[in-house]
């Protein structure tokens, strides 16, 4: 079949990985090998990888034209780097068909110089970038805190273009909560298993599926975004939306009942923890103060440590935010490991009995 190939070299930060040996370490070789193994099973291939210890070496490699691909993308990130070269193949007939549809849609346009074929190429390119974003989300579910990217300048068909990855945050600091408390447990799951679950649940991050899991997964993906990187209170909002999507019954209205229900359901899935009630109560208190008053936050372009009072508040609520991220991540890992497509809790009449998943 006649194909059009697009290749991109993507540089990803690999310093933000937490394992059992140390708090901060390089991305382990096995994760790279998992990614390469995965590439044989999906629509884009990871052709090669290379480590760069500094951004200067990466920039020198790029500026000296050692990268031969016409289509490359270099996110601006910090730390130690490894490069993954991605390739996607597009059926030319589909490409032509999409260009024709676009041309028919814009047939009343007065422009005579619009290149519909080129425009649909960029549509495919955008899809390609979104799929890599999905891969980065899956990497963070498989190996929490592992990968993130920042904005970069790319070259596509020798034309400079800004192509932004959206996965611009990581949960490294939050994951430390699980390591310290041993609850909830966070595992390292094979990426191939995670990607298989994702492909069986296409649309899980797009909001297309009308399910509790879709809502929770979308909320989790948003905790990896730029907004949550800049404001951790937003991280709490999205993580609580994900937690309530999985663990709250839709017909529960009373706040105290919701808190009790969350405790029962969370512990039935993730195990018991002596401070779970305290954490859940703190989550709702912080969220209420953030939304309705009582909790200040820095404005655009400012950070909490500029103000000693805000910094004090930040230290007090950080553990609660970390706990909420760990609860949501651990729950999604449970769902992936058990290959579930959605989740519901069934209640028996006797209040003393725990709900069943």
CSV table of C-alpha atoms in Angstrom, one decimal:
chain,number,residue,atom,x,y,z
A,1,UNK,CA,0.0,0.0,0.0
A,2,UNK,CA,1.3,3.4,-0.9
A,3,UNK,CA,2.2,5.3,2.2
A,4,UNK,CA,3.4,8.7,3.2
A,5,UNK,CA,5.9,8.5,6.1
A,6,UNK,CA,6.4,11.2,8.8
A,7,UNK,CA,9.3,11.0,11.1
A,8,UNK,CA,9.9,13.0,14.3
A,9,UNK,CA,12.7,13.0,16.8
A,10,UNK,CA,11.3,13.8,20.2
A,11,UNK,CA,13.4,14.7,23.2
A,12,UNK,CA,11.9,13.9,26.6
A,13,UNK,CA,13.0,14.6,30.1
A,14,UNK,CA,14.2,11.5,31.8
A,15,UNK,CA,15.3,12.8,35.2
A,16,UNK,CA,11.9,12.7,36.8
A,17,UNK,CA,11.7,9.0,37.7
A,18,UNK,CA,11.3,7.5,41.1
A,19,UNK,CA,12.3,4.0,42.0
A,20,UNK,CA,12.9,1.9,45.0
A,21,UNK,CA,16.6,2.6,45.2
A,22,UNK,CA,16.7,6.4,45.4
A,23,UNK,CA,14.5,9.4,45.3
A,24,UNK,CA,15.9,10.8,42.0
A,25,UNK,CA,17.5,8.7,39.4
A,26,UNK,CA,17.8,8.4,35.6
A,27,UNK,CA,15.1,6.8,33.6
A,28,UNK,CA,15.8,3.1,33.8
A,29,UNK,CA,16.9,1.2,30.7
A,30,UNK,CA,14.0,-1.2,31.0
A,31,UNK,CA,11.5,1.7,30.4
A,32,UNK,CA,13.2,2.6,27.1
A,33,UNK,CA,13.1,-1.1,26.1
A,34,UNK,CA,9.4,-1.3,27.0
A,35,UNK,CA,8.8,1.7,24.8
A,36,UNK,CA,10.7,0.1,21.9
A,37,UNK,CA,8.8,-3.1,22.4
A,38,UNK,CA,5.5,-1.2,22.5
A,39,UNK,CA,6.4,0.6,19.2
A,40,UNK,CA,6.1,-2.7,17.3
A,41,UNK,CA,2.4,-2.9,18.3
A,42,UNK,CA,1.1,0.6,17.6
A,43,UNK,CA,0.7,2.9,14.6
A,44,UNK,CA,3.9,4.8,15.1
A,45,UNK,CA,7.3,3.2,15.6
A,46,UNK,CA,10.1,4.2,18.0
A,47,UNK,CA,13.0,3.7,15.6
A,48,UNK,CA,15.9,4.8,17.8
A,49,UNK,CA,16.9,6.4,21.0
A,50,UNK,CA,20.0,8.3,22.3
A,51,UNK,CA,20.9,9.8,25.7
A,52,UNK,CA,22.0,13.4,26.0
A,53,UNK,CA,23.5,14.5,29.4
A,54,UNK,CA,22.9,18.2,28.9
A,55,UNK,CA,20.7,20.5,26.9
A,56,UNK,CA,23.9,22.0,25.3
A,57,UNK,CA,24.8,18.7,23.8
A,58,UNK,CA,21.3,18.2,22.5
A,59,UNK,CA,21.3,21.7,21.0
A,60,UNK,CA,24.8,21.2,19.4
A,61,UNK,CA,23.6,17.9,17.9
A,62,UNK,CA,20.6,19.7,16.5
A,63,UNK,CA,22.4,22.8,15.2
A,64,UNK,CA,25.1,20.8,13.5
A,65,UNK,CA,22.5,19.1,11.3
A,66,UNK,CA,23.2,15.6,12.6
A,67,UNK,CA,19.5,14.9,12.7
A,68,UNK,CA,18.7,13.9,9.1
A,69,UNK,CA,15.0,13.7,9.3
A,70,UNK,CA,13.0,16.5,7.7
A,71,UNK,CA,10.4,16.3,10.4
A,72,UNK,CA,11.7,16.9,13.9
A,73,UNK,CA,10.4,18.2,17.1
A,74,UNK,CA,12.5,19.4,20.1
A,75,UNK,CA,10.6,20.3,23.3
A,76,UNK,CA,12.3,22.8,25.5
A,77,UNK,CA,12.9,20.9,28.7
A,78,UNK,CA,15.3,20.7,31.6
A,79,UNK,CA,17.5,17.9,32.8
A,80,UNK,CA,19.0,14.9,31.1
A,81,UNK,CA,17.5,13.8,27.8
A,82,UNK,CA,16.9,10.8,25.7
A,83,UNK,CA,15.7,11.0,22.2
A,84,UNK,CA,13.0,8.8,20.7
A,85,UNK,CA,12.6,8.9,16.9
A,86,UNK,CA,9.0,8.3,16.0
A,87,UNK,CA,7.6,7.4,12.6
A,88,UNK,CA,4.0,7.3,11.4
A,89,UNK,CA,2.8,6.1,8.0
A,90,UNK,CA,-0.3,7.6,6.3
A,91,UNK,CA,-2.1,5.9,3.5
A,92,UNK,CA,-1.9,8.3,0.6
A,93,UNK,CA,-5.4,7.5,-0.6
A,94,UNK,CA,-6.8,8.5,2.8
A,95,UNK,CA,-4.6,11.6,2.6
A,96,UNK,CA,-6.1,12.5,-0.8
A,97,UNK,CA,-9.6,11.7,0.4
A,98,UNK,CA,-9.2,14.0,3.5
A,99,UNK,CA,-7.8,16.8,1.3
A,100,UNK,CA,-10.8,16.5,-1.1
A,101,UNK,CA,-13.3,16.6,1.8
A,102,UNK,CA,-11.6,19.7,3.2
A,103,UNK,CA,-11.6,21.3,-0.3
A,104,UNK,CA,-15.3,20.6,-0.7
A,105,UNK,CA,-16.0,22.1,2.7
A,106,UNK,CA,-14.1,25.3,1.8
A,107,UNK,CA,-15.2,25.4,-1.8
A,108,UNK,CA,-16.7,28.9,-1.4
A,109,UNK,CA,-13.4,30.3,-0.1
A,110,UNK,CA,-11.9,33.0,-2.3
A,111,UNK,CA,-8.4,31.9,-1.6
A,112,UNK,CA,-6.8,30.3,-4.7
A,113,UNK,CA,-3.4,29.5,-3.1
A,114,UNK,CA,-4.6,27.3,-0.2
A,115,UNK,CA,-2.8,23.9,-0.3
A,116,UNK,CA,-5.4,21.4,0.9
A,117,UNK,CA,-3.0,18.5,0.6
A,118,UNK,CA,-0.5,20.3,2.8
A,119,UNK,CA,-3.2,21.3,5.3
A,120,UNK,CA,-4.4,17.7,5.8
A,121,UNK,CA,-0.8,16.7,6.3
A,122,UNK,CA,-0.7,19.1,9.2
A,123,UNK,CA,-4.0,17.6,10.5
A,124,UNK,CA,-2.3,14.1,10.5
A,125,UNK,CA,0.7,15.7,12.2
A,126,UNK,CA,-1.5,17.1,14.9
A,127,UNK,CA,-3.0,13.7,15.4
A,128,UNK,CA,0.5,12.2,15.6
A,129,UNK,CA,1.4,14.7,18.4
A,130,UNK,CA,-1.8,13.9,20.3
A,131,UNK,CA,-0.9,10.2,20.1
A,132,UNK,CA,2.5,10.8,21.6
A,133,UNK,CA,0.7,12.8,24.3
A,134,UNK,CA,-1.4,9.8,25.0
A,135,UNK,CA,1.7,7.7,25.1
A,136,UNK,CA,3.2,10.0,27.7
A,137,UNK,CA,0.0,9.8,29.8
A,138,UNK,CA,0.2,6.0,29.6
A,139,UNK,CA,3.8,6.1,30.6
A,140,UNK,CA,2.9,8.1,33.7
A,141,UNK,CA,0.2,5.5,34.6
A,142,UNK,CA,2.6,2.6,34.0
A,143,UNK,CA,5.6,4.3,35.8
A,144,UNK,CA,4.2,7.2,37.9
A,145,UNK,CA,6.3,10.4,37.6
A,146,UNK,CA,8.3,9.2,34.7
A,147,UNK,CA,8.0,11.5,31.7
A,148,UNK,CA,6.9,15.0,30.7
A,149,UNK,CA,7.7,17.6,28.0
A,150,UNK,CA,7.6,21.3,27.5
A,151,UNK,CA,7.0,23.6,24.5
A,152,UNK,CA,9.4,23.4,21.5
A,153,UNK,CA,10.0,24.5,18.0
A,154,UNK,CA,9.7,21.8,15.4
A,155,UNK,CA,10.4,21.4,11.7
A,156,UNK,CA,7.8,19.7,9.6
A,157,UNK,CA,8.6,19.2,5.9
A,158,UNK,CA,11.4,21.7,6.4
A,159,UNK,CA,9.0,24.4,7.6
A,160,UNK,CA,9.3,25.7,11.2
A,161,UNK,CA,6.2,25.2,13.2
A,162,UNK,CA,5.3,25.3,16.9
A,163,UNK,CA,3.9,22.0,18.1
A,164,UNK,CA,3.1,21.7,21.7
A,165,UNK,CA,2.9,18.6,23.7
A,166,UNK,CA,0.3,18.9,26.5
A,167,UNK,CA,1.9,16.6,29.0
A,168,UNK,CA,3.9,19.2,30.8
A,169,UNK,CA,3.7,18.2,34.4
A,170,UNK,CA,4.8,15.2,36.5
A,171,UNK,CA,3.8,13.8,39.9
A,172,UNK,CA,7.2,13.1,41.2
A,173,UNK,CA,6.8,15.0,44.5
A,174,UNK,CA,3.3,13.7,45.0
A,175,UNK,CA,4.4,10.1,44.5
A,176,UNK,CA,6.8,10.5,47.5
A,177,UNK,CA,3.6,10.4,49.7
A,178,UNK,CA,3.0,6.8,48.7
A,179,UNK,CA,6.6,5.8,49.3
A,180,UNK,CA,6.5,7.4,52.8
A,181,UNK,CA,3.1,6.0,53.9
A,182,UNK,CA,3.0,2.8,51.9
A,183,UNK,CA,-0.6,3.7,51.0
A,184,UNK,CA,-2.0,3.7,48.5
A,185,UNK,CA,0.4,1.3,46.7
A,186,UNK,CA,1.8,2.5,43.4
A,187,UNK,CA,3.2,-0.1,41.1
A,188,UNK,CA,5.4,-0.2,37.9
A,189,UNK,CA,3.3,-1.8,35.2
A,190,UNK,CA,4.5,-2.9,31.8
A,191,UNK,CA,3.8,-0.2,29.3
A,192,UNK,CA,2.7,-2.8,26.7
A,193,UNK,CA,-0.1,-3.9,29.1
A,194,UNK,CA,-1.1,-0.3,29.8
A,195,UNK,CA,-1.2,0.5,26.1
A,196,UNK,CA,-3.3,-2.6,25.4
A,197,UNK,CA,-5.8,-1.3,28.0
A,198,UNK,CA,-5.8,2.1,26.3
A,199,UNK,CA,-6.4,0.7,22.8
A,200,UNK,CA,-9.3,-1.3,24.2
A,201,UNK,CA,-10.7,1.9,25.6
A,202,UNK,CA,-10.2,4.3,22.7
A,203,UNK,CA,-11.7,7.7,23.5
A,204,UNK,CA,-10.9,7.3,27.2
A,205,UNK,CA,-9.1,10.7,27.2
A,206,UNK,CA,-11.4,12.5,24.7
A,207,UNK,CA,-14.6,12.5,26.7
A,208,UNK,CA,-16.4,10.4,24.1
A,209,UNK,CA,-17.3,7.6,26.4
A,210,UNK,CA,-20.2,8.1,28.8
A,211,UNK,CA,-18.6,6.3,31.8
A,212,UNK,CA,-17.2,6.9,35.2
A,213,UNK,CA,-13.8,5.6,34.0
A,214,UNK,CA,-13.7,8.1,31.0
A,215,UNK,CA,-14.4,11.0,33.4
A,216,UNK,CA,-11.7,9.8,35.8
A,217,UNK,CA,-9.1,9.1,33.1
A,218,UNK,CA,-9.7,12.5,31.5
A,219,UNK,CA,-9.3,14.2,34.9
A,220,UNK,CA,-6.1,12.3,35.5
A,221,UNK,CA,-4.7,13.5,32.2
A,222,UNK,CA,-5.5,17.1,33.0
A,223,UNK,CA,-3.4,16.8,36.2
A,224,UNK,CA,-0.4,16.3,33.9
A,225,UNK,CA,-1.1,19.6,32.1
A,226,UNK,CA,0.5,23.0,32.2
A,227,UNK,CA,-2.3,24.5,34.4
A,228,UNK,CA,-1.6,22.0,37.2
A,229,UNK,CA,2.1,22.5,36.9
A,230,UNK,CA,1.6,26.2,37.7
A,231,UNK,CA,-1.1,25.9,40.4
A,232,UNK,CA,-1.3,22.8,42.6
A,233,UNK,CA,-4.8,23.7,43.8
A,234,UNK,CA,-6.0,23.0,40.3
A,235,UNK,CA,-4.3,19.6,40.6
A,236,UNK,CA,-6.5,18.9,43.7
A,237,UNK,CA,-9.7,19.9,41.8
A,238,UNK,CA,-9.0,17.6,38.9
A,239,UNK,CA,-7.8,14.7,41.1
A,240,UNK,CA,-11.0,15.0,43.2
A,241,UNK,CA,-13.1,15.0,40.1
A,242,UNK,CA,-11.4,11.8,39.1
A,243,UNK,CA,-11.8,10.2,42.6
A,244,UNK,CA,-15.5,11.1,42.9
A,245,UNK,CA,-16.1,9.8,39.4
A,246,UNK,CA,-14.8,6.4,40.4
A,247,UNK,CA,-15.9,6.2,44.1
A,248,UNK,CA,-19.0,8.3,44.6
A,249,UNK,CA,-22.6,7.2,43.9
A,250,UNK,CA,-24.4,9.6,41.6
A,251,UNK,CA,-27.4,9.7,43.9
A,252,UNK,CA,-25.4,10.8,47.0
A,253,UNK,CA,-26.0,14.4,47.8
A,254,UNK,CA,-25.1,14.9,51.4
A,255,UNK,CA,-21.5,15.9,51.9
A,256,UNK,CA,-21.0,13.7,55.0
A,257,UNK,CA,-22.5,10.7,53.2
A,258,UNK,CA,-20.1,11.4,50.2
A,259,UNK,CA,-17.1,11.4,52.5
A,260,UNK,CA,-18.2,8.2,54.2
A,261,UNK,CA,-18.9,6.6,50.9
A,262,UNK,CA,-15.5,7.6,49.5
A,263,UNK,CA,-13.7,6.1,52.5
A,264,UNK,CA,-15.6,2.8,52.1
A,265,UNK,CA,-15.1,2.5,48.4
A,266,UNK,CA,-11.5,3.7,48.3
A,267,UNK,CA,-10.5,1.3,51.1
A,268,UNK,CA,-12.4,-1.6,49.5
A,269,UNK,CA,-10.2,-1.2,46.4
A,270,UNK,CA,-6.9,0.2,47.7
A,271,UNK,CA,-6.8,-1.2,51.2
A,272,UNK,CA,-7.3,0.3,54.6
A,273,UNK,CA,-5.3,3.3,56.0
A,274,UNK,CA,-5.7,4.7,59.5
A,275,UNK,CA,-5.6,8.3,58.2
A,276,UNK,CA,-7.9,7.9,55.2
A,277,UNK,CA,-10.8,9.8,56.9
A,278,UNK,CA,-8.5,12.7,57.8
A,279,UNK,CA,-7.2,12.9,54.2
A,280,UNK,CA,-10.7,12.8,52.7
A,281,UNK,CA,-11.9,15.5,55.1
A,282,UNK,CA,-8.9,17.6,54.3
A,283,UNK,CA,-9.4,17.3,50.6
A,284,UNK,CA,-13.0,18.7,50.8
A,285,UNK,CA,-11.9,21.4,53.2
A,286,UNK,CA,-9.1,22.7,51.0
A,287,UNK,CA,-11.3,22.5,47.9
A,288,UNK,CA,-14.1,24.4,49.6
A,289,UNK,CA,-11.7,27.1,50.8
A,290,UNK,CA,-10.1,27.4,47.4
A,291,UNK,CA,-13.5,27.8,45.6
A,292,UNK,CA,-15.5,29.7,48.2
A,293,UNK,CA,-12.9,31.7,50.1
A,294,UNK,CA,-10.5,31.2,52.9
A,295,UNK,CA,-7.5,30.0,50.8
A,296,UNK,CA,-5.4,32.6,48.9
A,297,UNK,CA,-3.3,31.7,45.8
A,298,UNK,CA,-0.7,33.5,43.7
A,299,UNK,CA,-1.8,35.4,40.6
A,300,UNK,CA,-0.5,34.8,37.0
A,301,UNK,CA,3.2,34.9,36.8
A,302,UNK,CA,3.7,34.5,40.6
A,303,UNK,CA,4.5,31.6,42.8
A,304,UNK,CA,3.6,30.7,46.4
A,305,UNK,CA,7.1,31.1,47.9
A,306,UNK,CA,7.1,34.8,47.2
A,307,UNK,CA,4.7,35.2,50.1
A,308,UNK,CA,5.6,33.5,53.5
A,309,UNK,CA,2.0,33.0,54.4
A,310,UNK,CA,1.1,31.3,51.1
A,311,UNK,CA,4.2,29.2,51.4
A,312,UNK,CA,3.1,28.1,54.9
A,313,UNK,CA,-0.3,27.2,53.6
A,314,UNK,CA,1.3,25.4,50.7
A,315,UNK,CA,3.3,23.2,53.1
A,316,UNK,CA,0.2,22.4,55.1
A,317,UNK,CA,-1.9,21.3,52.1
A,318,UNK,CA,0.8,19.7,50.0
A,319,UNK,CA,0.4,16.3,51.6
A,320,UNK,CA,-3.4,16.3,51.0
A,321,UNK,CA,-2.9,17.1,47.3
A,322,UNK,CA,-0.2,14.4,47.0
A,323,UNK,CA,-2.6,11.9,48.7
A,324,UNK,CA,-5.4,12.7,46.2
A,325,UNK,CA,-3.0,12.2,43.2
A,326,UNK,CA,-1.8,8.9,44.6
A,327,UNK,CA,-5.4,7.7,45.3
A,328,UNK,CA,-6.5,8.5,41.7
A,329,UNK,CA,-3.3,7.0,40.2
A,330,UNK,CA,-3.5,3.8,42.2
A,331,UNK,CA,-7.2,3.4,41.4
A,332,UNK,CA,-6.5,3.7,37.6
A,333,UNK,CA,-3.6,1.2,38.0
A,334,UNK,CA,-6.0,-1.2,39.7
A,335,UNK,CA,-8.4,-0.8,36.7
A,336,UNK,CA,-5.6,-1.4,34.2
A,337,UNK,CA,-4.2,-4.4,36.0
A,338,UNK,CA,-7.6,-6.0,36.1
A,339,UNK,CA,-8.4,-4.9,32.5
A,340,UNK,CA,-11.6,-3.2,33.4
A,341,UNK,CA,-13.6,-1.0,31.1
A,342,UNK,CA,-15.6,0.8,33.8
A,343,UNK,CA,-16.2,0.5,37.5
A,344,UNK,CA,-19.2,0.5,39.8
A,345,UNK,CA,-19.7,-0.3,43.5
A,346,UNK,CA,-22.7,-2.4,44.5
A,347,UNK,CA,-24.1,-2.0,48.0
A,348,UNK,CA,-25.8,-4.5,50.2
A,349,UNK,CA,-28.6,-3.5,52.6
A,350,UNK,CA,-26.6,-4.0,55.7
A,351,UNK,CA,-24.5,-0.8,56.3
A,352,UNK,CA,-21.8,-2.8,58.2
A,353,UNK,CA,-20.8,-4.7,55.1
A,354,UNK,CA,-18.3,-3.2,52.7
A,355,UNK,CA,-19.3,-2.4,49.1
A,356,UNK,CA,-18.2,-4.8,46.4
A,357,UNK,CA,-16.4,-3.8,43.2
